[in-house]
mmCIF file of C-alpha atoms in Angstrom:
data_model
loop_
_atom_site.group_PDB
_atom_site.id
_atom_site.type_symbol
_atom_site.label_atom_id
_atom_site.label_comp_id
_atom_site.label_asym_id
_atom_site.label_seq_id
_atom_site.Cartn_x
_atom_site.Cartn_y
_atom_site.Cartn_z
ATOM 1 C CA MET A 1 26.169 4.672 37.954
ATOM 2 C CA PRO A 2 30.293 4.124 39.256
ATOM 3 C CA PRO A 3 32.263 4.907 36.221
ATOM 4 C CA SER A 4 33.445 1.144 35.384
ATOM 5 C CA ALA A 5 28.935 -0.097 35.006
ATOM 6 C CA ALA A 6 28.750 3.242 32.718
ATOM 7 C CA CYS A 7 31.979 1.762 30.646
ATOM 8 C CA CYS A 8 30.744 -1.462 30.342
ATOM 9 C CA ALA A 9 27.021 -0.429 29.840
ATOM 10 C CA ALA A 10 28.103 1.678 27.043
ATOM 11 C CA GLU A 11 30.824 -0.970 25.656
ATOM 12 C CA SER A 12 27.428 -3.243 25.234
ATOM 13 C CA THR A 13 25.796 -1.637 23.198
ATOM 14 C CA ILE A 14 28.645 -0.833 20.540
ATOM 15 C CA SER A 15 30.635 -4.287 20.732
ATOM 16 C CA PRO A 16 30.100 -6.763 18.161
ATOM 17 C CA LYS A 17 26.982 -9.276 18.764
ATOM 18 C CA ALA A 18 25.467 -12.709 17.538
ATOM 19 C CA LEU A 19 22.377 -12.350 15.997
ATOM 20 C CA THR A 20 19.767 -13.651 13.396
ATOM 21 C CA VAL A 21 18.017 -12.020 11.042
ATOM 22 C CA GLN A 22 14.859 -13.157 8.780
ATOM 23 C CA TYR A 23 14.163 -12.372 5.705
ATOM 24 C CA TYR A 24 9.931 -12.213 4.110
ATOM 25 C CA ALA A 25 9.155 -11.445 0.898
ATOM 26 C CA LEU A 26 10.390 -8.913 -0.980
ATOM 27 C CA LEU A 27 13.416 -9.012 1.128
ATOM 28 C CA ARG A 28 13.521 -12.547 0.873
ATOM 29 C CA GLU A 29 14.391 -12.357 -3.041
ATOM 30 C CA GLN A 30 16.510 -9.689 -2.932
ATOM 31 C CA ALA A 31 18.776 -11.086 0.361
ATOM 32 C CA GLY A 32 18.883 -14.415 -1.373
ATOM 33 C CA ARG A 33 17.693 -16.109 1.805
ATOM 34 C CA ARG A 34 15.865 -16.452 3.662
ATOM 35 C CA GLU A 35 17.554 -16.231 7.389
ATOM 36 C CA GLU A 36 20.834 -15.132 8.084
ATOM 37 C CA ALA A 37 23.465 -15.927 11.531
ATOM 38 C CA LEU A 38 25.571 -12.709 11.379
ATOM 39 C CA THR A 39 27.577 -10.443 13.943
ATOM 40 C CA THR A 40 27.073 -6.928 14.286
ATOM 41 C CA SER A 41 28.351 -3.564 16.397
ATOM 42 C CA ALA A 42 25.185 -1.789 15.027
ATOM 43 C CA PRO A 43 23.291 -0.681 18.515
ATOM 44 C CA THR A 44 20.154 -0.481 16.903
ATOM 45 C CA PRO A 45 18.028 -2.140 13.834
ATOM 46 C CA ARG A 46 18.015 1.503 11.894
ATOM 47 C CA GLU A 47 22.139 0.798 11.805
ATOM 48 C CA LEU A 48 21.758 -2.320 10.895
ATOM 49 C CA TYR A 49 19.595 -2.497 8.529
ATOM 50 C CA ALA A 50 21.847 0.376 7.121
ATOM 51 C CA GLU A 51 24.469 -2.335 7.654
ATOM 52 C CA LEU A 52 22.935 -5.048 5.544
ATOM 53 C CA ALA A 53 21.704 -2.194 2.368
ATOM 54 C CA ALA A 54 25.090 -2.058 1.800
ATOM 55 C CA ARG A 55 25.415 -5.400 1.621
ATOM 56 C CA TYR A 56 22.188 -6.430 -0.480
ATOM 57 C CA PRO A 57 20.547 -4.587 -3.024
ATOM 58 C CA PHE A 58 18.040 -3.406 -1.071
ATOM 59 C CA THR A 59 15.176 -1.110 -2.635
ATOM 60 C CA LEU A 60 12.428 -0.698 -0.272
ATOM 61 C CA THR A 61 13.430 2.534 2.475
ATOM 62 C CA PRO A 62 13.872 2.224 6.864
ATOM 63 C CA GLU A 63 10.340 4.277 6.093
ATOM 64 C CA VAL A 64 7.675 1.524 4.502
ATOM 65 C CA LEU A 65 9.413 -1.235 6.998
ATOM 66 C CA ARG A 66 8.994 -2.552 10.268
ATOM 67 C CA VAL A 67 10.151 -4.543 12.898
ATOM 68 C CA ALA A 68 9.965 -7.078 15.312
ATOM 69 C CA ILE A 69 12.519 -8.703 17.226
ATOM 70 C CA ASN A 70 12.322 -12.122 18.826
ATOM 71 C CA GLY A 71 8.895 -11.972 17.315
ATOM 72 C CA GLU A 72 7.094 -9.425 18.624
ATOM 73 C CA PHE A 73 6.900 -5.528 16.840
ATOM 74 C CA SER A 74 9.868 -3.436 17.696
ATOM 75 C CA GLU A 75 11.003 0.343 17.481
ATOM 76 C CA TRP A 76 13.623 1.150 15.242
ATOM 77 C CA SER A 77 15.561 2.331 18.036
ATOM 78 C CA THR A 78 15.506 -0.565 20.481
ATOM 79 C CA PRO A 79 19.285 -1.676 21.698
ATOM 80 C CA LEU A 80 19.959 -5.007 19.778
ATOM 81 C CA ALA A 81 21.078 -7.682 22.578
ATOM 82 C CA ALA A 82 22.874 -11.238 21.604
ATOM 83 C CA GLY A 83 20.934 -13.440 20.373
ATOM 84 C CA ASP A 84 17.987 -11.394 18.904
ATOM 85 C CA ALA A 85 16.371 -12.309 16.308
ATOM 86 C CA VAL A 86 15.741 -9.417 13.618
ATOM 87 C CA VAL A 87 13.193 -9.018 10.802
ATOM 88 C CA PHE A 88 12.369 -6.226 8.440
ATOM 89 C CA ILE A 89 8.817 -5.563 7.663
ATOM 90 C CA PRO A 90 8.073 -4.710 4.085
ATOM 91 C CA PRO A 91 4.675 -3.460 3.422
ATOM 92 C CA VAL A 92 2.116 -5.738 3.801
ATOM 93 C CA ALA A 93 -0.321 -7.123 1.954
ATOM 94 C CA GLY A 94 -2.653 -9.016 3.304
ATOM 95 C CA GLY A 95 -6.852 -10.513 2.232
ATOM 96 C CA MET B 1 -8.260 -24.014 17.665
ATOM 97 C CA ALA B 2 -6.612 -20.452 17.272
ATOM 98 C CA ALA B 3 -9.032 -17.918 16.321
ATOM 99 C CA PHE B 4 -6.152 -16.999 13.452
ATOM 100 C CA ARG B 5 -4.976 -19.584 11.629
ATOM 101 C CA PHE B 6 -2.845 -20.372 8.315
ATOM 102 C CA SER B 7 -3.486 -23.202 5.860
ATOM 103 C CA ARG B 8 -1.109 -24.392 3.353
ATOM 104 C CA THR B 9 -4.378 -26.399 1.723
ATOM 105 C CA ALA B 10 -8.104 -25.319 0.077
ATOM 106 C CA LEU B 11 -9.294 -23.898 3.214
ATOM 107 C CA ASP B 12 -12.798 -25.810 4.074
ATOM 108 C CA VAL B 13 -15.806 -23.303 4.838
ATOM 109 C CA ALA B 14 -18.165 -25.341 6.361
ATOM 110 C CA ALA B 15 -16.247 -26.449 9.204
ATOM 111 C CA LEU B 16 -15.219 -22.850 10.052
ATOM 112 C CA ARG B 17 -18.319 -22.515 9.830
ATOM 113 C CA ALA B 18 -19.528 -24.580 12.009
ATOM 114 C CA GLU B 19 -17.271 -23.240 14.893
ATOM 115 C CA LEU B 20 -18.873 -20.409 15.213
ATOM 116 C CA ALA B 21 -22.900 -22.020 15.652
ATOM 117 C CA ASP B 22 -24.116 -21.221 19.091
ATOM 118 C CA PRO B 23 -27.604 -21.428 20.547
ATOM 119 C CA ALA B 24 -26.828 -17.306 21.494
ATOM 120 C CA CYS B 25 -26.362 -16.543 18.358
ATOM 121 C CA GLY B 26 -29.084 -15.155 15.485
ATOM 122 C CA GLY B 27 -26.398 -13.542 13.148
ATOM 123 C CA TYR B 28 -23.701 -14.920 11.120
ATOM 124 C CA ALA B 29 -21.244 -12.783 9.163
ATOM 125 C CA ALA B 30 -18.351 -13.787 6.548
ATOM 126 C CA PHE B 31 -16.481 -12.345 4.316
ATOM 127 C CA GLU B 32 -14.629 -14.495 1.464
ATOM 128 C CA GLY B 33 -11.289 -12.956 -0.213
ATOM 129 C CA TRP B 34 -10.546 -14.248 -3.822
ATOM 130 C CA VAL B 35 -8.116 -14.847 -5.878
ATOM 131 C CA ARG B 36 -9.022 -11.653 -8.692
ATOM 132 C CA ASP B 37 -7.223 -11.806 -11.911
ATOM 133 C CA HIS B 38 -6.633 -8.162 -12.243
ATOM 134 C CA ASN B 39 -5.259 -5.248 -10.515
ATOM 135 C CA GLU B 40 -3.940 -1.471 -11.145
ATOM 136 C CA GLY B 41 -4.536 -2.659 -14.755
ATOM 137 C CA GLU B 42 -2.270 -6.472 -15.132
ATOM 138 C CA ARG B 43 -3.546 -9.280 -15.673
ATOM 139 C CA VAL B 44 -2.766 -11.947 -12.926
ATOM 140 C CA ARG B 45 -2.289 -15.095 -13.244
ATOM 141 C CA ARG B 46 -1.600 -16.330 -10.379
ATOM 142 C CA LEU B 47 -1.411 -15.407 -6.360
ATOM 143 C CA GLU B 48 2.238 -16.254 -3.901
ATOM 144 C CA TYR B 49 1.392 -15.676 -0.309
ATOM 145 C CA GLU B 50 3.740 -16.045 2.340
ATOM 146 C CA ALA B 51 3.607 -14.774 6.015
ATOM 147 C CA PHE B 52 5.629 -14.503 8.880
ATOM 148 C CA GLU B 53 3.440 -16.636 10.661
ATOM 149 C CA ALA B 54 4.710 -16.760 14.475
ATOM 150 C CA LEU B 55 4.002 -12.744 14.489
ATOM 151 C CA ALA B 56 1.241 -12.431 12.368
ATOM 152 C CA VAL B 57 -0.779 -15.128 14.646
ATOM 153 C CA ARG B 58 -0.302 -13.511 17.869
ATOM 154 C CA GLU B 59 -1.256 -10.059 15.091
ATOM 155 C CA GLY B 60 -4.017 -11.884 13.939
ATOM 156 C CA GLU B 61 -5.543 -12.774 17.518
ATOM 157 C CA ARG B 62 -4.606 -9.400 18.984
ATOM 158 C CA ILE B 63 -7.612 -8.148 16.316
ATOM 159 C CA ILE B 64 -10.060 -10.668 16.776
ATOM 160 C CA ALA B 65 -9.742 -10.026 20.562
ATOM 161 C CA ALA B 66 -10.494 -6.564 19.989
ATOM 162 C CA ALA B 67 -13.606 -7.170 17.818
ATOM 163 C CA ARG B 68 -14.765 -9.694 19.980
ATOM 164 C CA GLU B 69 -14.399 -6.863 22.753
ATOM 165 C CA ARG B 70 -15.641 -3.870 21.331
ATOM 166 C CA PHE B 71 -18.996 -5.280 18.883
ATOM 167 C CA GLY B 72 -19.127 -7.528 21.758
ATOM 168 C CA VAL B 73 -19.702 -10.358 19.609
ATOM 169 C CA ALA B 74 -19.664 -14.003 20.809
ATOM 170 C CA HIS B 75 -17.212 -15.885 18.597
ATOM 171 C CA ALA B 76 -14.844 -14.786 15.350
ATOM 172 C CA LEU B 77 -12.440 -16.783 12.836
ATOM 173 C CA CYS B 78 -10.439 -16.056 10.881
ATOM 174 C CA ALA B 79 -8.699 -18.352 8.151
ATOM 175 C CA HIS B 80 -6.001 -17.209 5.241
ATOM 176 C CA ARG B 81 -3.440 -19.207 3.061
ATOM 177 C CA VAL B 82 0.070 -19.311 2.161
ATOM 178 C CA GLY B 83 1.722 -20.860 -0.573
ATOM 179 C CA GLU B 84 0.696 -21.068 -4.442
ATOM 180 C CA LEU B 85 -3.210 -19.992 -5.757
ATOM 181 C CA GLY B 86 -5.223 -19.743 -8.360
ATOM 182 C CA ILE B 87 -7.658 -17.188 -9.435
ATOM 183 C CA GLY B 88 -10.443 -17.771 -8.166
ATOM 184 C CA GLU B 89 -9.174 -19.674 -5.181
ATOM 185 C CA LEU B 90 -10.393 -18.497 -1.365
ATOM 186 C CA ALA B 91 -7.311 -16.775 0.168
ATOM 187 C CA VAL B 92 -8.684 -15.111 2.746
ATOM 188 C CA TRP B 93 -12.084 -15.987 5.131
ATOM 189 C CA VAL B 94 -13.163 -14.628 7.680
ATOM 190 C CA GLY B 95 -16.661 -15.144 10.572
ATOM 191 C CA VAL B 96 -18.187 -13.869 13.004
ATOM 192 C CA SER B 97 -21.152 -15.604 14.810
ATOM 193 C CA ALA B 98 -23.353 -12.622 17.375
ATOM 194 C CA ALA B 99 -26.700 -12.194 19.141
ATOM 195 C CA HIS B 100 -27.397 -10.122 16.382
ATOM 196 C CA ARG B 101 -27.225 -8.897 12.546
ATOM 197 C CA ASP B 102 -25.603 -5.535 13.365
ATOM 198 C CA GLU B 103 -22.347 -6.216 15.200
ATOM 199 C CA ALA B 104 -21.976 -9.333 12.925
ATOM 200 C CA PHE B 105 -21.580 -7.507 9.956
ATOM 201 C CA ARG B 106 -19.179 -4.641 11.845
ATOM 202 C CA ALA B 107 -16.948 -7.258 13.550
ATOM 203 C CA CYS B 108 -16.667 -9.270 10.752
ATOM 204 C CA ARG B 109 -15.559 -5.756 7.981
ATOM 205 C CA PHE B 110 -13.048 -4.513 11.402
ATOM 206 C CA ILE B 111 -11.770 -8.198 10.906
ATOM 207 C CA ILE B 112 -10.927 -8.197 7.427
ATOM 208 C CA ASP B 113 -9.798 -4.656 7.431
ATOM 209 C CA GLU B 114 -7.897 -4.932 9.912
ATOM 210 C CA VAL B 115 -6.126 -7.903 8.933
ATOM 211 C CA LYS B 116 -5.077 -6.127 5.667
ATOM 212 C CA HIS B 117 -3.389 -3.198 7.338
ATOM 213 C CA ARG B 118 -1.366 -5.463 10.225
ATOM 214 C CA VAL B 119 -0.446 -8.469 9.697
ATOM 215 C CA PRO B 120 2.321 -9.492 8.480
ATOM 216 C CA ILE B 121 1.276 -11.229 4.995
ATOM 217 C CA TRP B 122 2.183 -11.151 2.084
ATOM 218 C CA LYS B 123 1.417 -11.397 -1.460
ATOM 219 C CA LYS B 124 2.455 -11.653 -4.897
ATOM 220 C CA GLU B 125 1.443 -11.306 -8.568
ATOM 221 C CA HIS B 126 2.223 -13.592 -11.373
ATOM 222 C CA TYR B 127 1.220 -11.656 -14.196
ATOM 223 C CA VAL B 128 0.255 -12.912 -17.706
ATOM 224 C CA GLY B 129 2.992 -11.722 -19.474
ATOM 225 C CA GLY B 130 5.299 -13.469 -17.322
ATOM 226 C CA ASP B 131 6.121 -10.212 -15.253
ATOM 227 C CA SER B 132 6.237 -10.866 -11.105
ATOM 228 C CA GLY B 133 5.383 -8.112 -8.206
ATOM 229 C CA TRP B 134 5.433 -7.896 -4.308
ATOM 230 C CA VAL B 135 1.768 -6.160 -4.170
ATOM 231 C CA ASN B 136 2.183 -2.582 -2.654
ATOM 232 C CA CYS B 137 6.339 -2.966 -2.654
ATOM 233 C CA GLU B 138 7.181 -2.460 -5.714
ATOM 234 C CA ARG B 139 5.745 1.091 -6.447
ATOM 235 C CA CYS B 140 6.986 2.364 -2.584
ATOM 236 C CA ALA B 141 10.779 1.151 -3.779
ATOM 237 C CA ALA B 142 10.801 3.449 -7.052
ATOM 238 C CA PRO B 143 13.074 6.142 -6.240
ATOM 239 C CA GLY B 144 11.158 9.436 -5.057
ATOM 240 C CA ALA B 145 8.349 7.615 -4.347
ATOM 241 C CA GLU B 146 5.854 9.734 -2.398
ATOM 242 C CA SER B 147 3.260 6.792 -1.014
ATOM 243 C CA GLY B 148 6.013 5.194 0.798
ATOM 244 C CA ALA B 149 5.120 6.630 4.095
ATOM 245 C CA HIS B 150 1.866 5.210 3.651
ATOM 246 C CA ALA B 151 2.713 1.839 2.675
ATOM 247 C CA HIS B 152 1.363 -0.174 5.753
ATOM 248 C CA GLU B 153 -1.907 2.241 5.520
ATOM 249 C CA ARG B 154 -2.959 1.468 2.696
ATOM 250 C CA SER B 155 -5.600 -1.395 1.706
ATOM 251 C CA ARG B 156 -7.725 -2.231 -1.532
#
């Protein structure tokens, strides 16, 4: 890979990007909102959750949460892209 | 209609059951989940269900497709309430029709178990004393809680 491409690929993962986060259940109550648009430098959902947990009084740790990106279950290590819709999923309790 | 669906109003069991009718089926099994007046030593006054509906419907459809493939049943449906529910109300309904009863019972059990484990639906209990809590979320949030890592596997 030419140096310029490597530079830009790396840069795209750390440069600030605009995305949306939706909150449900306990996280919705603790964030005090259902949804927000934000700009973040977090490369993956893991860093994004840490960033949000510093802002809101979240009591749930990442170990008990799952994450969804654009309406589908995802991994904590999936790179975030501009325009992504991210949801952190608290322990479920249907039925 | 979709095999997995949400409703903001009371579920019409007769209408749901009618969707499973099939001359090739000799067995029908259904499960109804009702709002109970107690949980883990607390007296429950009412419940509130919330869902991440886009993903929940997708995951619910996958569960039903898996049940049909695994047990060879002809038809399967699951309907789940969201919003405020009172004691005794029907919260979730699963129905299955098949050629024979054994696969109908097994598929029905499989679907309700998987829905409780995997589908992004949350339940908030409102207690008689005025407190409230999100089921499976409050306890695992306690500092040092050991059950946390298993939160998504828990089921009652």
